[in-house]
């Protein structure tokens, strides 16, 4: 079997000893180590891939990376160049990064661009803190360096050696796909859309392998990351609450690229507007004061929900349609006219027909219906089994 390379990435001008030690550990296990320098100051000592070579892959050329005096700008530019360069490599068995906060930001940006499933590990001085900006929706691992990555000693040799052995083992023993697995389909779920997604799973099992993503901000991003990694055959994007948080200021937001994956990949997309009746916050006392006159629901001591307004629902509808209108693959957007969540039905605290109608009207007015792009309105609440049945039938039709 052809052994793929482990790319060991860092700044050789300051971390050459540690990077070389990691490479030696990998080679001692029978792995192929490639040392990549991403230093933006002095040239490193004899790497396999020089910083100048990586920098040349910046869209504006090497001078955009190495020609400036602002270190922050140089690091950001090198991260962009490394991303382009790394994505062009065809023999990646694993990626290992070593460094402090600057190199962690640089290397993990490129790691996040790699497909899910490609082994990626970052030994970092900041790995014991808030790592969400470095990890994002990727499957990269963070290892706390314990001591600074500033010379080899009894501690750093152990930590770096363990990380090097881990990536070497992953590169030498790749997990091969099971050819018997049914095609994967991604579903987004929130507590108030659970019944819909559960019914969809039951309808799809056997024909598809359902992957459910909790729509907490990173859930939708993780699903779209898998889509762009070629690991999904279709998307059943039931829940859009992350859009409400993004536009209104909740704590579980998506970003501006939500729905970007189906536009770029052309994957079959069937979805809805589940849970856009709410914006999510933490404990009740964390809700901003300007929401004081709104409808509240304390879901639990750590989660407080605020009802979205008609104006906000209009903006949510336009956000969704603007992005879905860019999709060239098959798209079917389902509107549950009976309510968008379990608590947006008659007798429940967030039932608000005016707000829902603002959402539906905004979508009707801006959704570009084509032969390949359908808008389907049903009189059911989102958790009615009939609504899930219709979505299941549609994804089967698309993928038949």
Short mmCIF file of C-alpha atoms in Angstrom, two decimals:
data_model
loop_
_atom_site.label_atom_id
_atom_site.label_comp_id
_atom_site.label_asym_id
_atom_site.label_seq_id
_atom_site.Cartn_x
_atom_site.Cartn_y
_atom_site.Cartn_z
CA UNK A 1 0.00 0.00 0.00
CA UNK A 2 1.27 3.46 -0.89
CA UNK A 3 2.00 5.35 2.32
CA UNK A 4 0.76 8.91 2.30
CA UNK A 5 2.70 11.79 3.82
CA UNK A 6 2.33 13.42 7.22
CA UNK A 7 2.75 17.16 6.77
CA UNK A 8 4.38 18.71 9.84
CA UNK A 9 3.76 22.46 9.74
CA UNK A 10 5.24 25.29 11.77
CA UNK A 11 7.65 28.20 11.83
CA UNK A 12 11.13 26.82 11.33
CA UNK A 13 12.81 30.09 12.33
CA UNK A 14 11.61 29.62 15.94
CA UNK A 15 10.42 25.99 16.24
CA UNK A 16 12.86 24.05 14.05
CA UNK A 17 14.03 21.70 16.83
CA UNK A 18 10.50 20.76 17.87
CA UNK A 19 9.29 20.31 14.27
CA UNK A 20 12.31 18.18 13.36
CA UNK A 21 11.78 16.05 16.46
CA UNK A 22 8.18 15.41 15.42
CA UNK A 23 9.36 14.41 11.93
CA UNK A 24 11.94 12.03 13.42
CA UNK A 25 9.24 10.38 15.57
CA UNK A 26 7.02 9.90 12.53
CA UNK A 27 9.82 8.42 10.43
CA UNK A 28 10.82 6.08 13.27
CA UNK A 29 7.32 4.59 13.04
CA UNK A 30 7.67 4.02 9.30
CA UNK A 31 5.76 7.13 8.27
CA UNK A 32 6.65 9.70 5.63
CA UNK A 33 7.18 13.11 7.22
CA UNK A 34 7.26 16.35 5.22
CA UNK A 35 8.43 19.44 7.12
CA UNK A 36 6.64 22.60 5.94
CA UNK A 37 7.92 26.03 6.98
CA UNK A 38 5.33 28.80 7.36
CA UNK A 39 7.56 31.36 9.06
CA UNK A 40 7.07 34.93 7.91
CA UNK A 41 10.38 36.33 9.13
CA UNK A 42 13.81 34.72 8.69
CA UNK A 43 14.05 31.63 6.45
CA UNK A 44 13.91 28.36 8.35
CA UNK A 45 16.64 25.75 8.50
CA UNK A 46 16.32 23.28 5.59
CA UNK A 47 12.63 22.37 5.58
CA UNK A 48 11.25 20.05 2.92
CA UNK A 49 8.89 22.83 1.80
CA UNK A 50 10.10 26.41 2.24
CA UNK A 51 8.05 29.34 3.44
CA UNK A 52 8.76 31.09 0.15
CA UNK A 53 7.28 28.17 -1.77
CA UNK A 54 4.11 28.20 0.33
CA UNK A 55 3.86 31.99 0.16
CA UNK A 56 3.98 31.87 -3.64
CA UNK A 57 0.53 30.24 -3.55
CA UNK A 58 -1.08 33.40 -2.19
CA UNK A 59 -3.44 34.84 -4.83
CA UNK A 60 -1.35 38.03 -4.89
CA UNK A 61 2.02 36.26 -4.85
CA UNK A 62 4.76 35.77 -2.27
CA UNK A 63 5.28 39.48 -1.65
CA UNK A 64 1.80 39.69 -0.16
CA UNK A 65 3.02 37.30 2.54
CA UNK A 66 6.71 37.99 3.04
CA UNK A 67 7.10 41.55 1.84
CA UNK A 68 5.37 43.45 4.64
CA UNK A 69 6.35 44.72 8.08
CA UNK A 70 3.05 44.02 9.86
CA UNK A 71 3.44 40.56 11.40
CA UNK A 72 -0.30 40.10 11.90
CA UNK A 73 -1.02 40.78 8.25
CA UNK A 74 1.83 38.48 7.21
CA UNK A 75 0.51 35.63 9.35
CA UNK A 76 -3.00 36.07 7.93
CA UNK A 77 -1.64 36.11 4.39
CA UNK A 78 0.48 33.01 5.05
CA UNK A 79 -2.62 31.21 6.35
CA UNK A 80 -4.37 31.98 3.07
CA UNK A 81 -1.37 30.80 1.07
CA UNK A 82 -1.01 27.61 3.15
CA UNK A 83 -4.69 26.80 2.61
CA UNK A 84 -4.30 27.04 -1.17
CA UNK A 85 -1.09 25.02 -1.13
CA UNK A 86 -2.35 22.31 1.24
CA UNK A 87 -5.55 21.75 -0.73
CA UNK A 88 -3.43 21.13 -3.83
CA UNK A 89 -1.54 18.21 -2.24
CA UNK A 90 -2.76 14.78 -3.28
CA UNK A 91 -0.83 12.62 -0.82
CA UNK A 92 -2.01 13.90 2.58
CA UNK A 93 -2.11 11.12 5.14
CA UNK A 94 -2.29 13.48 8.10
CA UNK A 95 -1.37 17.03 9.15
CA UNK A 96 0.40 17.98 12.38
CA UNK A 97 0.86 21.57 13.52
CA UNK A 98 2.99 22.86 16.39
CA UNK A 99 3.08 26.34 17.88
CA UNK A 100 1.66 29.20 19.87
CA UNK A 101 -1.36 31.37 19.22
CA UNK A 102 -0.14 32.80 15.91
CA UNK A 103 0.84 29.49 14.34
CA UNK A 104 -2.29 27.84 15.76
CA UNK A 105 -4.48 30.38 13.97
CA UNK A 106 -2.41 30.01 10.79
CA UNK A 107 -2.26 26.22 10.55
CA UNK A 108 -5.79 25.47 11.75
CA UNK A 109 -7.23 27.77 9.08
CA UNK A 110 -5.70 25.49 6.46
CA UNK A 111 -6.69 22.36 8.39
CA UNK A 112 -10.34 23.44 8.49
CA UNK A 113 -10.36 23.63 4.70
CA UNK A 114 -9.45 19.95 4.40
CA UNK A 115 -12.22 17.36 4.09
CA UNK A 116 -13.65 15.73 7.19
CA UNK A 117 -11.84 12.45 7.74
CA UNK A 118 -8.34 13.69 6.86
CA UNK A 119 -6.43 13.34 10.17
CA UNK A 120 -5.41 16.73 11.60
CA UNK A 121 -3.84 17.46 14.97
CA UNK A 122 -2.63 20.76 16.43
CA UNK A 123 -0.23 20.87 19.40
CA UNK A 124 -0.82 24.33 20.81
CA UNK A 125 -0.26 26.53 23.81
CA UNK A 126 -3.89 27.71 23.57
CA UNK A 127 -5.54 24.29 23.31
CA UNK A 128 -6.85 24.33 26.89
CA UNK A 129 -8.93 27.47 26.35
CA UNK A 130 -11.76 28.44 23.98
CA UNK A 131 -10.88 26.46 20.85
CA UNK A 132 -14.05 27.00 18.79
CA UNK A 133 -12.41 29.59 16.50
CA UNK A 134 -9.65 27.11 15.68
CA UNK A 135 -11.77 23.97 15.32
CA UNK A 136 -14.91 25.38 13.71
CA UNK A 137 -16.98 22.63 12.09
CA UNK A 138 -13.94 20.50 11.32
CA UNK A 139 -12.74 17.27 12.93
CA UNK A 140 -9.30 18.55 13.87
CA UNK A 141 -7.92 17.67 17.27
CA UNK A 142 -6.25 20.09 19.70
CA UNK A 143 -3.50 18.94 22.09
CA UNK A 144 -2.39 21.26 24.88
CA UNK A 145 1.38 21.61 24.78
CA UNK A 146 1.60 21.98 28.63
CA UNK A 147 4.94 23.81 28.39
CA UNK A 148 5.41 26.41 25.69
CA UNK A 149 6.58 25.18 22.30
CA UNK A 150 9.92 26.81 23.00
CA UNK A 151 12.62 24.17 23.07
CA UNK A 152 12.80 20.46 23.71
CA UNK A 153 12.67 19.18 27.25
CA UNK A 154 11.34 16.15 29.11
CA UNK A 155 7.75 17.46 28.91
CA UNK A 156 7.70 18.79 25.36
CA UNK A 157 9.37 15.66 23.97
CA UNK A 158 6.64 13.53 25.53
CA UNK A 159 3.75 15.70 24.33
CA UNK A 160 5.12 16.28 20.83
CA UNK A 161 6.17 12.65 20.53
CA UNK A 162 2.71 11.42 21.48
CA UNK A 163 1.13 13.72 18.91
CA UNK A 164 3.62 12.64 16.23
CA UNK A 165 2.94 8.97 16.95
CA UNK A 166 -0.81 9.64 16.81
CA UNK A 167 -0.73 11.24 13.35
CA UNK A 168 1.72 8.63 12.07
CA UNK A 169 -0.62 5.89 13.25
CA UNK A 170 -3.57 7.56 11.52
CA UNK A 171 -1.66 7.99 8.27
CA UNK A 172 -0.38 4.41 8.32
CA UNK A 173 -3.79 2.95 9.23
CA UNK A 174 -6.44 4.85 7.29
CA UNK A 175 -10.09 4.10 8.01
CA UNK A 176 -11.51 2.80 4.76
CA UNK A 177 -15.14 3.43 3.84
CA UNK A 178 -17.54 0.51 4.12
CA UNK A 179 -18.89 -0.09 0.63
CA UNK A 180 -22.03 -1.55 2.18
CA UNK A 181 -23.05 1.71 3.88
CA UNK A 182 -26.18 3.34 2.42
CA UNK A 183 -25.78 6.94 1.18
CA UNK A 184 -25.63 9.50 3.96
CA UNK A 185 -28.20 12.25 4.39
CA UNK A 186 -27.77 15.16 6.79
CA UNK A 187 -30.66 16.39 8.96
CA UNK A 188 -30.75 19.46 11.21
CA UNK A 189 -32.71 19.20 14.45
CA UNK A 190 -33.62 21.26 17.50
CA UNK A 191 -35.64 20.17 20.50
CA UNK A 192 -38.78 21.73 19.04
CA UNK A 193 -38.35 19.94 15.68
CA UNK A 194 -37.37 16.56 17.14
CA UNK A 195 -40.63 14.81 16.25
CA UNK A 196 -40.29 15.79 12.59
CA UNK A 197 -36.68 14.61 12.36
CA UNK A 198 -37.38 11.40 14.26
CA UNK A 199 -40.16 10.53 11.82
CA UNK A 200 -37.88 11.35 8.89
CA UNK A 201 -35.17 9.07 10.28
CA UNK A 202 -37.64 6.22 10.60
CA UNK A 203 -38.84 6.77 7.02
CA UNK A 204 -35.32 6.92 5.59
CA UNK A 205 -33.48 4.17 7.45
CA UNK A 206 -32.53 1.35 5.14
CA UNK A 207 -32.37 3.54 2.05
CA UNK A 208 -30.20 6.24 3.64
CA UNK A 209 -27.93 6.55 6.64
CA UNK A 210 -29.31 9.56 8.57
CA UNK A 211 -26.78 11.89 10.22
CA UNK A 212 -28.51 14.28 12.64
CA UNK A 213 -26.91 17.63 13.51
CA UNK A 214 -28.01 19.69 16.51
CA UNK A 215 -28.69 23.20 15.18
CA UNK A 216 -26.61 25.02 17.80
CA UNK A 217 -24.54 27.20 15.48
CA UNK A 218 -21.89 24.64 14.61
CA UNK A 219 -24.40 21.91 13.77
CA UNK A 220 -25.47 23.37 10.46
CA UNK A 221 -21.87 24.23 9.62
CA UNK A 222 -20.77 20.67 10.41
CA UNK A 223 -23.45 19.25 8.13
CA UNK A 224 -22.42 21.56 5.30
CA UNK A 225 -18.76 20.67 5.89
CA UNK A 226 -19.61 16.99 5.43
CA UNK A 227 -21.53 17.87 2.28
CA UNK A 228 -18.50 19.60 0.81
CA UNK A 229 -16.28 16.72 1.92
CA UNK A 230 -18.29 14.39 -0.32
CA UNK A 231 -19.70 12.44 2.62
CA UNK A 232 -23.39 13.19 2.08
CA UNK A 233 -25.68 12.31 -0.79
CA UNK A 234 -28.42 14.79 0.15
CA UNK A 235 -29.50 17.32 2.78
CA UNK A 236 -32.73 17.35 4.79
CA UNK A 237 -32.30 20.76 6.35
CA UNK A 238 -35.38 20.85 8.56
CA UNK A 239 -34.24 23.41 11.14
CA UNK A 240 -33.21 27.03 10.51
CA UNK A 241 -33.03 28.47 14.04
CA UNK A 242 -29.34 29.31 13.55
CA UNK A 243 -30.44 31.92 10.99
CA UNK A 244 -32.66 33.61 13.57
CA UNK A 245 -29.76 33.76 16.01
CA UNK A 246 -27.44 35.11 13.32
CA UNK A 247 -29.78 37.93 12.29
CA UNK A 248 -31.19 38.85 15.69
CA UNK A 249 -28.16 38.29 17.94
CA UNK A 250 -28.64 34.95 19.69
CA UNK A 251 -25.94 32.68 21.04
CA UNK A 252 -26.26 29.86 18.48
CA UNK A 253 -25.78 31.66 15.16
CA UNK A 254 -24.78 30.35 11.78
CA UNK A 255 -22.66 32.62 9.59
CA UNK A 256 -23.26 34.36 6.29
CA UNK A 257 -22.30 31.19 4.38
CA UNK A 258 -25.23 29.12 5.68
CA UNK A 259 -26.73 27.21 2.72
CA UNK A 260 -23.50 27.79 0.80
CA UNK A 261 -22.67 24.08 0.53
CA UNK A 262 -25.75 23.08 -1.51
CA UNK A 263 -25.13 26.06 -3.78
CA UNK A 264 -21.52 25.00 -4.39
CA UNK A 265 -22.05 21.24 -4.58
CA UNK A 266 -25.44 20.97 -6.28
CA UNK A 267 -26.47 18.28 -3.77
CA UNK A 268 -30.20 17.57 -3.49
CA UNK A 269 -31.61 19.85 -0.77
CA UNK A 270 -34.97 19.46 0.94
CA UNK A 271 -35.55 21.76 3.86
CA UNK A 272 -37.85 23.87 5.95
CA UNK A 273 -37.93 26.80 8.37
CA UNK A 274 -38.01 24.89 11.64
CA UNK A 275 -37.59 26.83 14.91
CA UNK A 276 -37.21 30.29 13.40
CA UNK A 277 -39.83 31.40 15.92
CA UNK A 278 -37.08 31.69 18.53
CA UNK A 279 -33.77 33.35 19.30
CA UNK A 280 -31.60 31.46 21.77
CA UNK A 281 -29.84 32.92 24.80
CA UNK A 282 -28.28 31.58 27.98
CA UNK A 283 -29.70 31.97 31.48
CA UNK A 284 -32.54 34.48 31.82
CA UNK A 285 -30.27 37.21 33.20
CA UNK A 286 -28.05 37.02 30.10
CA UNK A 287 -30.80 38.16 27.72
CA UNK A 288 -30.02 41.70 26.49
CA UNK A 289 -32.17 44.43 28.01
CA UNK A 290 -33.62 45.55 24.68
CA UNK A 291 -35.54 42.24 24.52
CA UNK A 292 -37.27 42.96 27.86
CA UNK A 293 -40.75 43.45 26.35
CA UNK A 294 -40.66 40.34 24.19
CA UNK A 295 -42.25 36.93 24.73
CA UNK A 296 -39.87 34.72 26.74
CA UNK A 297 -39.70 31.03 27.46
CA UNK A 298 -37.20 29.70 30.00
CA UNK A 299 -36.41 26.33 28.45
CA UNK A 300 -34.09 25.37 31.33
CA UNK A 301 -31.79 27.30 33.72
CA UNK A 302 -29.17 27.63 30.97
CA UNK A 303 -31.39 28.33 27.93
CA UNK A 304 -33.88 31.16 27.42
CA UNK A 305 -35.88 31.57 24.23
CA UNK A 306 -37.14 34.88 22.83
CA UNK A 307 -39.96 34.96 20.26
CA UNK A 308 -39.05 36.47 16.88
CA UNK A 309 -41.11 39.37 15.53
CA UNK A 310 -42.81 39.75 12.15
CA UNK A 311 -40.03 42.10 11.02
CA UNK A 312 -37.37 39.59 12.03
CA UNK A 313 -39.23 36.78 10.29
CA UNK A 314 -39.31 38.82 7.09
CA UNK A 315 -35.52 39.17 7.28
CA UNK A 316 -35.13 35.44 8.02
CA UNK A 317 -37.23 34.53 5.00
CA UNK A 318 -35.18 36.77 2.72
CA UNK A 319 -31.89 35.39 4.09
CA UNK A 320 -32.93 31.82 3.31
CA UNK A 321 -34.32 32.50 -0.16
CA UNK A 322 -31.40 34.67 -1.22
CA UNK A 323 -29.07 31.73 -0.66
CA UNK A 324 -31.32 28.96 -1.95
CA UNK A 325 -31.87 30.95 -5.16
CA UNK A 326 -28.16 30.43 -5.87
CA UNK A 327 -28.49 26.64 -5.83
CA UNK A 328 -28.31 24.99 -9.25
CA UNK A 329 -29.08 21.51 -7.93
CA UNK A 330 -32.56 20.30 -6.94
CA UNK A 331 -34.09 22.34 -4.10
CA UNK A 332 -37.47 21.94 -2.38
CA UNK A 333 -38.37 24.34 0.43
CA UNK A 334 -41.31 23.20 2.57
CA UNK A 335 -43.43 25.68 4.53
CA UNK A 336 -45.35 24.29 7.56
CA UNK A 337 -48.30 26.65 7.58
CA UNK A 338 -49.57 25.16 10.85
CA UNK A 339 -46.51 26.27 12.83
CA UNK A 340 -42.71 26.20 12.58
CA UNK A 341 -41.98 24.51 15.92
CA UNK A 342 -43.55 22.51 18.74
CA UNK A 343 -44.28 25.74 20.65
CA UNK A 344 -45.61 27.67 17.62
CA UNK A 345 -49.02 25.98 17.49
CA UNK A 346 -52.36 27.02 18.99
CA UNK A 347 -52.27 26.96 22.78
CA UNK A 348 -48.44 27.08 22.96
CA UNK A 349 -46.43 30.12 24.14
CA UNK A 350 -44.84 31.12 20.82
CA UNK A 351 -47.92 30.76 18.64
CA UNK A 352 -47.95 33.95 16.55
CA UNK A 353 -49.77 33.73 13.20
CA UNK A 354 -48.73 37.29 12.27
CA UNK A 355 -45.03 36.51 12.66
CA UNK A 356 -45.39 33.24 10.77
CA UNK A 357 -47.26 34.90 7.93
CA UNK A 358 -44.51 37.52 7.65
CA UNK A 359 -42.03 34.67 7.19
CA UNK A 360 -44.12 32.82 4.65
CA UNK A 361 -44.94 35.99 2.68
CA UNK A 362 -41.29 36.99 2.50
CA UNK A 363 -40.40 33.57 1.15
CA UNK A 364 -43.26 33.52 -1.37
CA UNK A 365 -42.24 36.96 -2.65
CA UNK A 366 -38.52 36.24 -3.03
CA UNK A 367 -38.11 32.51 -3.69
CA UNK A 368 -37.25 31.96 -7.36
CA UNK A 369 -39.30 28.95 -8.45
CA UNK A 370 -37.79 27.05 -11.38
CA UNK A 371 -38.08 23.57 -12.84
CA UNK A 372 -35.42 22.50 -10.34
CA UNK A 373 -36.45 24.69 -7.40
CA UNK A 374 -39.80 24.08 -5.71
CA UNK A 375 -41.74 25.84 -2.96
CA UNK A 376 -44.16 23.46 -1.25
CA UNK A 377 -46.72 24.78 1.25
CA UNK A 378 -48.52 22.34 3.50
CA UNK A 379 -51.28 23.07 6.06
CA UNK A 380 -49.58 21.07 8.84
CA UNK A 381 -47.37 22.09 11.76
CA UNK A 382 -43.78 21.03 11.26
CA UNK A 383 -43.99 18.09 13.67
CA UNK A 384 -47.06 16.53 12.06
CA UNK A 385 -46.13 13.12 10.62
CA UNK A 386 -47.78 14.14 7.33
CA UNK A 387 -45.28 16.98 6.97
CA UNK A 388 -42.32 14.65 7.52
CA UNK A 389 -43.83 12.08 5.14
CA UNK A 390 -44.00 14.70 2.39
CA UNK A 391 -40.37 15.69 2.92
CA UNK A 392 -39.27 12.05 2.93
CA UNK A 393 -41.15 11.39 -0.30
CA UNK A 394 -39.50 14.43 -1.89
CA UNK A 395 -35.93 13.43 -0.99
CA UNK A 396 -36.62 9.94 -2.36
CA UNK A 397 -37.95 11.46 -5.56
CA UNK A 398 -34.88 13.65 -5.94
CA UNK A 399 -32.42 10.82 -5.38
CA UNK A 400 -34.21 8.06 -7.26
#
